[in-house]
């Protein structure tokens, strides 16, 4: 894309690379984030990236899309690949027939959507590249309902500023409070390519990749794309959720806005 060569974005990418290298050494990233100077630079650079994308209007620009011929022969599964949670396993054993996506928080009409309801809404399909902060990429085809359409159904209240995604998978076995979560702002929530995907490569989304429903937010890194969605919430601030930084990995030091 045209902003790939912009020096500020290049700088951000370098820093993102440094963060990724840190995570390869277990705990290295945590140690890096304890350094106040590093934290401040990352914070400022993140704000600059968002500001710059807004300025040139590229928050609405589309991520590159690909053709069927470009699909990765095998798409890697990463992070949780089978949630260690009894309720989830029960839902999975019945093909997610009893699963519902709760949508609440700062909305006019809180609601719960079954898979059948989500599948009956207008769908979008896109072939995109998934970039993980660990340094690998895969191209996949995703079909789902635009998040914006779901949010329009429940009606956001004017105070809503972020959308939070609550997932089924605990990141520490036996600790429900460690369940994965993520968040995005309203620009990304209403971006054309932001979808809640229930199909992958023309088949029902496999458990490994987040069944029955996972977020695709194509302008950001892989860790933003929450799998195993259970609940979506509109909020005015991220401070009171989880560790307060807007996501499981963000609470451990990753940047919240992971634009690519
Ligand atoms: N619920 C949940 N979502 C998640 C993760 C996870 O561990 N749990 N891992 C994230 C990371 S780091 C990546 S790269 C992608 C991996 O998606 P995939 O398994 O479809 O490749 O999911 C993201 N979403
Ligand atoms: Mo990732």
mmCIF file of C-alpha atoms and ligand atoms in Angstrom, residues 75-81 130-134 136 138 142 167-169 171 179-182 200 205 208-210 214 216 221-229 248-249 254, ligand 1:
data_model
loop_
_atom_site.group_PDB
_atom_site.id
_atom_site.type_symbol
_atom_site.label_atom_id
_atom_site.label_comp_id
_atom_site.label_asym_id
_atom_site.label_seq_id
_atom_site.Cartn_x
_atom_site.Cartn_y
_atom_site.Cartn_z
ATOM 1 C CA UNK A 75 -2.982 -22.221 7.386
ATOM 2 C CA UNK A 76 -1.163 -22.285 10.674
ATOM 3 C CA UNK A 77 -3.136 -22.370 13.927
ATOM 4 C CA UNK A 78 -1.718 -20.186 16.656
ATOM 5 C CA UNK A 79 -2.321 -19.385 20.313
ATOM 6 C CA UNK A 80 -5.240 -21.438 21.588
ATOM 7 C CA UNK A 81 -6.198 -24.180 19.125
ATOM 8 C CA UNK A 130 -2.830 -12.836 8.160
ATOM 9 C CA UNK A 131 0.386 -11.473 9.685
ATOM 10 C CA UNK A 132 1.388 -12.743 13.107
ATOM 11 C CA UNK A 133 3.687 -10.624 15.271
ATOM 12 C CA UNK A 134 5.881 -13.739 15.577
ATOM 13 C CA UNK A 136 4.783 -15.691 9.869
ATOM 14 C CA UNK A 138 -0.780 -17.098 5.787
ATOM 15 C CA UNK A 142 -12.902 -15.614 5.221
ATOM 16 C CA UNK A 167 -13.458 -15.190 24.095
ATOM 17 C CA UNK A 168 -14.052 -18.707 25.450
ATOM 18 C CA UNK A 169 -10.419 -19.739 25.962
ATOM 19 C CA UNK A 171 -4.837 -18.589 28.519
ATOM 20 C CA UNK A 179 -9.702 -15.685 29.076
ATOM 21 C CA UNK A 180 -8.489 -14.067 25.855
ATOM 22 C CA UNK A 181 -10.003 -10.712 25.007
ATOM 23 C CA UNK A 182 -9.391 -7.954 22.491
ATOM 24 C CA UNK A 200 -12.789 -20.272 6.315
ATOM 25 C CA UNK A 205 -14.609 -22.423 10.545
ATOM 26 C CA UNK A 208 -8.363 -24.625 15.514
ATOM 27 C CA UNK A 209 -9.114 -21.283 13.857
ATOM 28 C CA UNK A 210 -11.753 -20.053 16.319
ATOM 29 C CA UNK A 214 -13.823 -15.174 15.045
ATOM 30 C CA UNK A 216 -11.164 -10.523 11.146
ATOM 31 C CA UNK A 221 -1.773 -7.949 13.264
ATOM 32 C CA UNK A 222 -3.002 -11.458 14.043
ATOM 33 C CA UNK A 223 -3.360 -11.075 17.789
ATOM 34 C CA UNK A 224 -6.212 -8.570 17.284
ATOM 35 C CA UNK A 225 -8.293 -11.250 15.510
ATOM 36 C CA UNK A 226 -10.052 -12.754 18.514
ATOM 37 C CA UNK A 227 -11.133 -16.399 18.078
ATOM 38 C CA UNK A 228 -13.874 -18.302 20.001
ATOM 39 C CA UNK A 229 -16.113 -15.232 20.354
ATOM 40 C CA UNK A 248 -4.777 -10.158 26.649
ATOM 41 C CA UNK A 249 -1.442 -9.490 24.913
ATOM 42 C CA UNK A 254 1.970 -5.473 23.071
HETATM 43 N N1 LIG B 1 -9.286 -16.411 21.566
HETATM 44 C C1 LIG B 1 -8.075 -16.310 21.017
HETATM 45 N N2 LIG B 1 -7.913 -15.554 19.918
HETATM 46 C C2 LIG B 1 -6.699 -15.455 19.335
HETATM 47 C C3 LIG B 1 -5.546 -16.086 19.888
HETATM 48 C C4 LIG B 1 -5.748 -16.881 21.056
HETATM 49 O O1 LIG B 1 -4.816 -17.501 21.604
HETATM 50 N N3 LIG B 1 -7.020 -16.968 21.591
HETATM 51 N N4 LIG B 1 -4.307 -15.920 19.287
HETATM 52 C C5 LIG B 1 -4.141 -14.756 18.388
HETATM 53 C C6 LIG B 1 -2.946 -14.822 17.556
HETATM 54 S S1 LIG B 1 -1.484 -14.338 18.242
HETATM 55 C C7 LIG B 1 -2.998 -15.126 16.229
HETATM 56 S S2 LIG B 1 -1.648 -15.027 15.212
HETATM 57 C C8 LIG B 1 -4.240 -15.593 15.620
HETATM 58 C C9 LIG B 1 -4.048 -16.985 15.064
HETATM 59 O O2 LIG B 1 -5.167 -17.366 14.322
HETATM 60 P P1 LIG B 1 -5.158 -18.785 13.622
HETATM 61 O O3 LIG B 1 -5.089 -19.829 14.706
HETATM 62 O O4 LIG B 1 -6.386 -18.844 12.808
HETATM 63 O O5 LIG B 1 -3.888 -18.819 12.786
HETATM 64 O O6 LIG B 1 -5.340 -15.629 16.511
HETATM 65 C C10 LIG B 1 -5.349 -14.602 17.476
HETATM 66 N N5 LIG B 1 -6.580 -14.690 18.215
#
